[in-house]
Amino acid sequence: MDTDAVRHIEHPLYEKIRNEDIDAFNAARKELPELPSLAHGDFRGLDLRGMDAKGLDLSHAYFRGADLRGIDFSQTNLEGASIAGAKISGCYFPPQLHSDEIILSLNHGTRMRYNILK
């Protein structure tokens, strides 16, 4: 499998997100001893407002056209993710993610690269 390929993830938490059942996702994640990797996940066009993204691995995920408004991604791995055309008003992004990377991804669909802070 291509390591950059977007994929369907076989996990109940992923299914709750895909069904846009964010309240159930937030409740279920609290019950797990360890969060699953959601890397390379397909989140295109989904309404994810209210999602608790703390500690999630969303690296290389695909969010084209998704509604991400107000999500706190500050403690989320978004390296390599694409947010083309997504609604991002009020989002809080990780400090390693430069604003230029966010704009390039939003406007052109590029995958976001982290800056190494010294």
Short mmCIF file of N, CA and C in Angstrom, two decimals:
data_model
loop_
_atom_site.label_atom_id
_atom_site.label_comp_id
_atom_site.label_asym_id
_atom_site.label_seq_id
_atom_site.Cartn_x
_atom_site.Cartn_y
_atom_site.Cartn_z
N MET A 1 0.84 -1.19 0.00
CA MET A 1 0.00 0.00 0.00
C MET A 1 0.87 1.24 0.00
N ASP A 2 0.49 2.27 -0.74
CA ASP A 2 1.18 3.54 -0.78
C ASP A 2 1.12 4.17 0.61
N THR A 3 2.27 4.60 1.13
CA THR A 3 2.29 5.17 2.48
C THR A 3 1.61 6.52 2.56
N ASP A 4 1.36 7.19 1.42
CA ASP A 4 0.67 8.47 1.41
C ASP A 4 -0.82 8.32 1.06
N ALA A 5 -1.28 7.11 0.83
CA ALA A 5 -2.65 6.88 0.40
C ALA A 5 -3.64 7.15 1.53
N VAL A 6 -4.74 7.82 1.19
CA VAL A 6 -5.83 8.01 2.14
C VAL A 6 -6.57 6.68 2.22
N ARG A 7 -7.03 6.32 3.43
CA ARG A 7 -7.64 5.00 3.58
C ARG A 7 -8.79 5.02 4.57
N HIS A 8 -9.58 3.98 4.50
CA HIS A 8 -10.64 3.75 5.48
C HIS A 8 -9.99 3.00 6.65
N ILE A 9 -10.30 3.41 7.86
CA ILE A 9 -9.68 2.83 9.05
C ILE A 9 -10.71 1.95 9.76
N GLU A 10 -10.32 0.73 10.04
CA GLU A 10 -11.21 -0.21 10.73
C GLU A 10 -11.11 0.00 12.24
N HIS A 11 -11.90 0.93 12.76
CA HIS A 11 -11.95 1.18 14.20
C HIS A 11 -13.27 1.88 14.51
N PRO A 12 -13.91 1.52 15.63
CA PRO A 12 -15.20 2.14 15.98
C PRO A 12 -15.13 3.67 16.12
N LEU A 13 -14.02 4.20 16.60
CA LEU A 13 -13.91 5.67 16.71
C LEU A 13 -13.94 6.32 15.33
N TYR A 14 -13.26 5.73 14.39
CA TYR A 14 -13.25 6.26 13.02
C TYR A 14 -14.66 6.23 12.44
N GLU A 15 -15.38 5.15 12.70
CA GLU A 15 -16.75 5.03 12.20
C GLU A 15 -17.66 6.12 12.78
N LYS A 16 -17.45 6.45 14.04
CA LYS A 16 -18.25 7.51 14.67
C LYS A 16 -17.97 8.85 13.99
N ILE A 17 -16.71 9.10 13.66
CA ILE A 17 -16.36 10.33 12.95
C ILE A 17 -16.99 10.33 11.56
N ARG A 18 -16.84 9.23 10.84
CA ARG A 18 -17.38 9.14 9.48
C ARG A 18 -18.90 9.33 9.46
N ASN A 19 -19.57 8.94 10.54
CA ASN A 19 -21.00 9.13 10.66
C ASN A 19 -21.37 10.49 11.23
N GLU A 20 -20.37 11.32 11.46
CA GLU A 20 -20.52 12.66 12.02
C GLU A 20 -21.19 12.64 13.38
N ASP A 21 -20.98 11.58 14.13
CA ASP A 21 -21.52 11.46 15.49
C ASP A 21 -20.42 11.89 16.46
N ILE A 22 -20.19 13.18 16.50
CA ILE A 22 -19.06 13.74 17.25
C ILE A 22 -19.25 13.59 18.75
N ASP A 23 -20.47 13.72 19.24
CA ASP A 23 -20.72 13.52 20.68
C ASP A 23 -20.37 12.10 21.10
N ALA A 24 -20.76 11.12 20.29
CA ALA A 24 -20.43 9.72 20.59
C ALA A 24 -18.93 9.48 20.49
N PHE A 25 -18.28 10.11 19.51
CA PHE A 25 -16.83 9.99 19.38
C PHE A 25 -16.14 10.53 20.63
N ASN A 26 -16.53 11.73 21.06
CA ASN A 26 -15.90 12.34 22.24
C ASN A 26 -16.11 11.51 23.49
N ALA A 27 -17.29 10.93 23.65
CA ALA A 27 -17.57 10.09 24.81
C ALA A 27 -16.77 8.79 24.76
N ALA A 28 -16.73 8.16 23.58
CA ALA A 28 -16.04 6.86 23.44
C ALA A 28 -14.53 6.98 23.61
N ARG A 29 -13.95 8.06 23.13
CA ARG A 29 -12.49 8.20 23.23
C ARG A 29 -12.03 8.28 24.68
N LYS A 30 -12.89 8.79 25.56
CA LYS A 30 -12.55 8.90 26.99
C LYS A 30 -12.45 7.54 27.65
N GLU A 31 -13.12 6.56 27.07
CA GLU A 31 -13.15 5.21 27.65
C GLU A 31 -11.98 4.34 27.23
N LEU A 32 -11.23 4.79 26.23
CA LEU A 32 -10.12 3.98 25.72
C LEU A 32 -8.83 4.24 26.47
N PRO A 33 -8.07 3.18 26.76
CA PRO A 33 -6.78 3.38 27.43
C PRO A 33 -5.74 4.03 26.50
N GLU A 34 -5.92 3.83 25.19
CA GLU A 34 -5.00 4.38 24.20
C GLU A 34 -5.78 4.71 22.94
N LEU A 35 -5.48 5.87 22.36
CA LEU A 35 -6.18 6.28 21.14
C LEU A 35 -5.58 5.57 19.93
N PRO A 36 -6.42 5.18 18.99
CA PRO A 36 -5.91 4.55 17.77
C PRO A 36 -5.32 5.62 16.84
N SER A 37 -4.46 5.21 15.94
CA SER A 37 -3.97 6.12 14.92
C SER A 37 -5.06 6.32 13.88
N LEU A 38 -5.32 7.56 13.55
CA LEU A 38 -6.25 7.89 12.49
C LEU A 38 -5.49 8.47 11.30
N ALA A 39 -4.20 8.17 11.24
CA ALA A 39 -3.34 8.64 10.16
C ALA A 39 -3.86 8.13 8.83
N HIS A 40 -3.77 8.97 7.82
CA HIS A 40 -4.20 8.66 6.45
C HIS A 40 -5.72 8.51 6.34
N GLY A 41 -6.44 8.98 7.35
CA GLY A 41 -7.90 8.84 7.32
C GLY A 41 -8.56 9.77 6.31
N ASP A 42 -9.71 9.35 5.84
CA ASP A 42 -10.50 10.11 4.88
C ASP A 42 -11.62 10.82 5.63
N PHE A 43 -11.50 12.15 5.73
CA PHE A 43 -12.48 12.96 6.44
C PHE A 43 -13.10 14.01 5.51
N ARG A 44 -13.07 13.74 4.23
CA ARG A 44 -13.57 14.70 3.22
C ARG A 44 -15.03 15.05 3.46
N GLY A 45 -15.29 16.37 3.48
CA GLY A 45 -16.66 16.87 3.53
C GLY A 45 -17.41 16.66 4.82
N LEU A 46 -16.76 16.16 5.85
CA LEU A 46 -17.46 15.87 7.10
C LEU A 46 -17.59 17.11 7.99
N ASP A 47 -18.65 17.17 8.78
CA ASP A 47 -18.84 18.21 9.78
C ASP A 47 -18.26 17.68 11.09
N LEU A 48 -17.07 18.17 11.45
CA LEU A 48 -16.37 17.67 12.63
C LEU A 48 -16.38 18.67 13.78
N ARG A 49 -17.18 19.71 13.67
CA ARG A 49 -17.23 20.72 14.74
C ARG A 49 -17.52 20.06 16.08
N GLY A 50 -16.76 20.50 17.10
CA GLY A 50 -16.93 19.98 18.45
C GLY A 50 -16.07 18.77 18.75
N MET A 51 -15.32 18.28 17.78
CA MET A 51 -14.48 17.10 18.00
C MET A 51 -13.34 17.41 18.96
N ASP A 52 -13.12 16.53 19.92
CA ASP A 52 -11.98 16.62 20.82
C ASP A 52 -10.80 15.96 20.11
N ALA A 53 -9.89 16.79 19.58
CA ALA A 53 -8.77 16.28 18.78
C ALA A 53 -7.49 16.10 19.59
N LYS A 54 -7.53 16.37 20.87
CA LYS A 54 -6.33 16.29 21.70
C LYS A 54 -5.71 14.88 21.65
N GLY A 55 -4.43 14.84 21.27
CA GLY A 55 -3.69 13.59 21.27
C GLY A 55 -3.91 12.70 20.07
N LEU A 56 -4.73 13.12 19.11
CA LEU A 56 -5.00 12.28 17.95
C LEU A 56 -3.86 12.34 16.93
N ASP A 57 -3.63 11.22 16.27
CA ASP A 57 -2.70 11.17 15.14
C ASP A 57 -3.53 11.27 13.87
N LEU A 58 -3.56 12.48 13.31
CA LEU A 58 -4.29 12.72 12.06
C LEU A 58 -3.30 13.05 10.94
N SER A 59 -2.09 12.55 11.10
CA SER A 59 -1.07 12.81 10.08
C SER A 59 -1.50 12.22 8.74
N HIS A 60 -1.23 12.95 7.69
CA HIS A 60 -1.53 12.54 6.31
C HIS A 60 -3.03 12.34 6.06
N ALA A 61 -3.87 12.87 6.93
CA ALA A 61 -5.32 12.76 6.74
C ALA A 61 -5.78 13.75 5.67
N TYR A 62 -6.96 13.49 5.14
CA TYR A 62 -7.51 14.26 4.04
C TYR A 62 -8.81 14.90 4.50
N PHE A 63 -8.83 16.25 4.61
CA PHE A 63 -9.97 17.00 5.13
C PHE A 63 -10.62 17.91 4.08
N ARG A 64 -10.49 17.62 2.79
CA ARG A 64 -11.03 18.49 1.74
C ARG A 64 -12.51 18.78 2.00
N GLY A 65 -12.82 20.09 2.11
CA GLY A 65 -14.20 20.52 2.27
C GLY A 65 -14.83 20.23 3.62
N ALA A 66 -14.06 19.76 4.59
CA ALA A 66 -14.60 19.43 5.91
C ALA A 66 -14.87 20.71 6.71
N ASP A 67 -15.79 20.62 7.64
CA ASP A 67 -16.08 21.73 8.54
C ASP A 67 -15.32 21.47 9.84
N LEU A 68 -14.22 22.21 10.01
CA LEU A 68 -13.34 22.03 11.17
C LEU A 68 -13.45 23.20 12.14
N ARG A 69 -14.41 24.07 11.94
CA ARG A 69 -14.49 25.30 12.72
C ARG A 69 -14.46 25.04 14.22
N GLY A 70 -13.56 25.81 14.88
CA GLY A 70 -13.46 25.79 16.33
C GLY A 70 -12.70 24.64 16.94
N ILE A 71 -12.17 23.73 16.15
CA ILE A 71 -11.46 22.57 16.72
C ILE A 71 -10.08 22.99 17.20
N ASP A 72 -9.72 22.52 18.39
CA ASP A 72 -8.39 22.76 18.95
C ASP A 72 -7.48 21.62 18.52
N PHE A 73 -6.64 21.89 17.52
CA PHE A 73 -5.67 20.91 17.03
C PHE A 73 -4.29 21.12 17.65
N SER A 74 -4.18 21.95 18.67
CA SER A 74 -2.86 22.33 19.20
C SER A 74 -2.05 21.14 19.71
N GLN A 75 -2.72 20.07 20.10
CA GLN A 75 -2.02 18.88 20.60
C GLN A 75 -2.36 17.67 19.73
N THR A 76 -2.47 17.93 18.43
CA THR A 76 -2.83 16.91 17.45
C THR A 76 -1.73 16.82 16.40
N ASN A 77 -1.41 15.63 15.93
CA ASN A 77 -0.43 15.47 14.86
C ASN A 77 -1.15 15.66 13.53
N LEU A 78 -0.86 16.77 12.85
CA LEU A 78 -1.45 17.08 11.55
C LEU A 78 -0.41 17.09 10.44
N GLU A 79 0.79 16.63 10.72
CA GLU A 79 1.84 16.68 9.71
C GLU A 79 1.44 15.85 8.49
N GLY A 80 1.52 16.48 7.32
CA GLY A 80 1.18 15.79 6.08
C GLY A 80 -0.30 15.81 5.75
N ALA A 81 -1.14 16.39 6.62
CA ALA A 81 -2.58 16.46 6.36
C ALA A 81 -2.87 17.53 5.31
N SER A 82 -4.01 17.40 4.65
CA SER A 82 -4.45 18.36 3.65
C SER A 82 -5.84 18.87 4.03
N ILE A 83 -6.00 20.21 3.99
CA ILE A 83 -7.26 20.83 4.40
C ILE A 83 -7.88 21.66 3.26
N ALA A 84 -7.67 21.28 2.03
CA ALA A 84 -8.16 22.05 0.88
C ALA A 84 -9.64 22.38 1.01
N GLY A 85 -9.96 23.66 0.94
CA GLY A 85 -11.34 24.10 0.96
C GLY A 85 -12.09 23.86 2.25
N ALA A 86 -11.39 23.50 3.32
CA ALA A 86 -12.05 23.25 4.60
C ALA A 86 -12.44 24.56 5.27
N LYS A 87 -13.40 24.50 6.16
CA LYS A 87 -13.78 25.65 6.98
C LYS A 87 -12.95 25.57 8.26
N ILE A 88 -12.09 26.57 8.47
CA ILE A 88 -11.15 26.49 9.59
C ILE A 88 -11.26 27.66 10.57
N SER A 89 -12.31 28.46 10.46
CA SER A 89 -12.48 29.59 11.36
C SER A 89 -12.45 29.12 12.82
N GLY A 90 -11.62 29.78 13.62
CA GLY A 90 -11.56 29.46 15.04
C GLY A 90 -10.72 28.25 15.39
N CYS A 91 -10.08 27.62 14.41
CA CYS A 91 -9.21 26.47 14.71
C CYS A 91 -7.94 26.95 15.40
N TYR A 92 -7.42 26.11 16.25
CA TYR A 92 -6.15 26.35 16.92
C TYR A 92 -5.21 25.25 16.44
N PHE A 93 -4.18 25.65 15.67
CA PHE A 93 -3.27 24.69 15.06
C PHE A 93 -2.02 24.48 15.91
N PRO A 94 -1.32 23.36 15.71
CA PRO A 94 -0.09 23.09 16.46
C PRO A 94 0.96 24.17 16.22
N PRO A 95 1.76 24.50 17.23
CA PRO A 95 2.78 25.55 17.06
C PRO A 95 3.84 25.19 16.03
N GLN A 96 4.03 23.91 15.73
CA GLN A 96 5.02 23.49 14.74
C GLN A 96 4.55 23.76 13.31
N LEU A 97 3.29 24.13 13.16
CA LEU A 97 2.69 24.33 11.85
C LEU A 97 2.65 25.81 11.52
N HIS A 98 3.48 26.23 10.57
CA HIS A 98 3.58 27.63 10.18
C HIS A 98 2.31 28.05 9.44
N SER A 99 1.91 29.29 9.61
CA SER A 99 0.69 29.79 8.97
C SER A 99 0.74 29.67 7.45
N ASP A 100 1.92 29.82 6.84
CA ASP A 100 2.04 29.67 5.39
C ASP A 100 1.66 28.26 4.94
N GLU A 101 2.01 27.27 5.73
CA GLU A 101 1.66 25.88 5.40
C GLU A 101 0.15 25.69 5.44
N ILE A 102 -0.49 26.32 6.41
CA ILE A 102 -1.94 26.21 6.54
C ILE A 102 -2.62 26.85 5.33
N ILE A 103 -2.17 28.04 4.96
CA ILE A 103 -2.76 28.76 3.81
C ILE A 103 -2.54 27.98 2.51
N LEU A 104 -1.33 27.45 2.30
CA LEU A 104 -1.06 26.67 1.09
C LEU A 104 -1.96 25.44 1.01
N SER A 105 -2.14 24.79 2.15
CA SER A 105 -2.99 23.60 2.17
C SER A 105 -4.45 23.97 1.94
N LEU A 106 -4.90 25.03 2.59
CA LEU A 106 -6.29 25.47 2.45
C LEU A 106 -6.62 25.87 1.02
N ASN A 107 -5.71 26.62 0.39
CA ASN A 107 -5.98 27.17 -0.95
C ASN A 107 -5.59 26.24 -2.10
N HIS A 108 -4.58 25.39 -1.89
CA HIS A 108 -4.06 24.58 -2.98
C HIS A 108 -4.04 23.09 -2.70
N GLY A 109 -4.40 22.69 -1.50
CA GLY A 109 -4.45 21.27 -1.18
C GLY A 109 -3.12 20.62 -0.87
N THR A 110 -2.08 21.44 -0.66
CA THR A 110 -0.78 20.85 -0.33
C THR A 110 -0.84 20.19 1.04
N ARG A 111 0.05 19.27 1.26
CA ARG A 111 0.13 18.60 2.57
C ARG A 111 0.98 19.46 3.50
N MET A 112 0.49 19.66 4.71
CA MET A 112 1.16 20.56 5.65
C MET A 112 2.41 19.93 6.25
N ARG A 113 3.49 20.73 6.25
CA ARG A 113 4.77 20.29 6.80
C ARG A 113 5.07 21.06 8.08
N TYR A 114 5.59 20.36 9.07
CA TYR A 114 5.93 21.01 10.33
C TYR A 114 7.28 21.68 10.24
N ASN A 115 7.39 22.81 10.95
CA ASN A 115 8.67 23.46 11.15
C ASN A 115 9.28 22.91 12.43
N ILE A 116 10.56 22.76 12.43
CA ILE A 116 11.27 22.32 13.64
C ILE A 116 11.60 23.57 14.45
N LEU A 117 11.02 23.68 15.65
CA LEU A 117 11.30 24.82 16.52
C LEU A 117 12.57 24.56 17.29
N LYS A 118 13.40 25.60 17.38
CA LYS A 118 14.66 25.46 18.14
C LYS A 118 14.58 26.19 19.43
#
